[in-house]
Every structure is written in C-alpha cells, then in structure tokens.
CSV table of C-alpha atoms in Angstrom, one decimal:
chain,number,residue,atom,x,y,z
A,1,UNK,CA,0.0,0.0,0.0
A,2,UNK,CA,0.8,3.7,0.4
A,3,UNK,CA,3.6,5.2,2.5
A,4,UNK,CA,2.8,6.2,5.8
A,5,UNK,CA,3.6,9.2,8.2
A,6,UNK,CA,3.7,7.9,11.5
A,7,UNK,CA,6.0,10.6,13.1
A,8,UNK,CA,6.5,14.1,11.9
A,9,UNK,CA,8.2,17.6,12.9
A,10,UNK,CA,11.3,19.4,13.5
A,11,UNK,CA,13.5,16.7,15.6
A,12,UNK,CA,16.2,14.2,12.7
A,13,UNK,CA,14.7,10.9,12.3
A,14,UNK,CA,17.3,7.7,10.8
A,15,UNK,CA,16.9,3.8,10.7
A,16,UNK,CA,13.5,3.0,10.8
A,17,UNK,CA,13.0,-0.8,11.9
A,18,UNK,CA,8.8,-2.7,11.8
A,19,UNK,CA,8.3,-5.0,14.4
A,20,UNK,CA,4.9,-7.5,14.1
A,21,UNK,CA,3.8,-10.0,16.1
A,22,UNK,CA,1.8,-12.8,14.9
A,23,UNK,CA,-1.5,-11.7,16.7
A,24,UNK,CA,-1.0,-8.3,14.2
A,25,UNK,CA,0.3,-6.2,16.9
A,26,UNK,CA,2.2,-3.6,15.3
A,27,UNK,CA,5.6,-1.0,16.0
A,28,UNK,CA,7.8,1.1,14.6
A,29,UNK,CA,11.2,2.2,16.1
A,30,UNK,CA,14.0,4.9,14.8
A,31,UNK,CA,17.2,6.6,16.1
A,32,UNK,CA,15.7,10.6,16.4
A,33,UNK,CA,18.4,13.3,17.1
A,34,UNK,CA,17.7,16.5,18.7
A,35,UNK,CA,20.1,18.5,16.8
A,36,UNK,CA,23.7,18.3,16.5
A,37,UNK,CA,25.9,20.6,18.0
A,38,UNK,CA,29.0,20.6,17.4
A,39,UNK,CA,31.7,19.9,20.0
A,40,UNK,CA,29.1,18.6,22.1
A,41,UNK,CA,27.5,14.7,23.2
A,42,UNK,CA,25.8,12.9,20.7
A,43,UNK,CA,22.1,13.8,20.9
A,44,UNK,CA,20.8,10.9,19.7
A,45,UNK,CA,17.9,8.5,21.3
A,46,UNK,CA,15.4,6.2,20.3
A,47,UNK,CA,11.6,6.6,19.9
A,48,UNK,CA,8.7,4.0,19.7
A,49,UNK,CA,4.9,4.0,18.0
A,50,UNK,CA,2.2,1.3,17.9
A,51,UNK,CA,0.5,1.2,14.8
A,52,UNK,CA,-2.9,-0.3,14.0
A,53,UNK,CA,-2.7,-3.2,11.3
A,54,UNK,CA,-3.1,-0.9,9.1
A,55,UNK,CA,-0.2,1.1,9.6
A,56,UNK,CA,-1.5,4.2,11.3
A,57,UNK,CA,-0.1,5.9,14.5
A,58,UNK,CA,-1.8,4.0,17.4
A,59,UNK,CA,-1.6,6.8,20.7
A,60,UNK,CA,1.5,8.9,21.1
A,61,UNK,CA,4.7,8.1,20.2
A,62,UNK,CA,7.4,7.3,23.2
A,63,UNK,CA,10.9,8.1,23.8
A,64,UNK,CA,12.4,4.4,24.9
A,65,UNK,CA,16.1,6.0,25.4
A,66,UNK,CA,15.8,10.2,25.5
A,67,UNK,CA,18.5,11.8,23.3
C-alpha cells in the first residue's frame, strides 16, 4: 500500500525498523536526534509507535532512550 507518516516535525529521524507480532500487533522504532551541536554529546535517542494493522499511529509516540 501507500507510504505512511507515523512521526513528523522538527526533531532528525534515521533507521527505521517494523516490528509485528503474529496476533497483528504492530511497532515502529528509529534513532531521532535532537540537533547536533558541534563539539558537544551525541544527541541521539530512540523513539517507539504502535501502529494499527493498518499502519497508522496508534496513541502517542514514546521516547524508549531520550536523546
């Protein structure tokens, strides 16, 4: 089908990964940066959405490791 928008706005988003279970429980993960200043940590962290078996955004998406 289609491509879906399950996570937009201002904050870098890399290296999507799908995760389905065999009941048709659905989840999306990606690495999400909050900027990148230089000379600075790395400001990178990990965010998480359900999605319905269809492949929309199921509630909020949620920061597993914050950047």
């Amino acid at each position: 089908g289609p491509a879906q928008v399950i996570s937009s706005g201002p904050i870098q988003a890399s290296r999507p990964a799908l995760c389905a279970t065999r009941t048709g429980a659905l989840a999306a993960a990606w690495n999400s940066a909050d900027g990148n200043p230089p000379f600075q940590q790395n400001h990178k962290g990990v965010v998480l959405q359900r999605l319905t078996p269809g492949g929309q955004p199921l509630g909020a998406a949620t920061v597993v490791a914050a950047p």
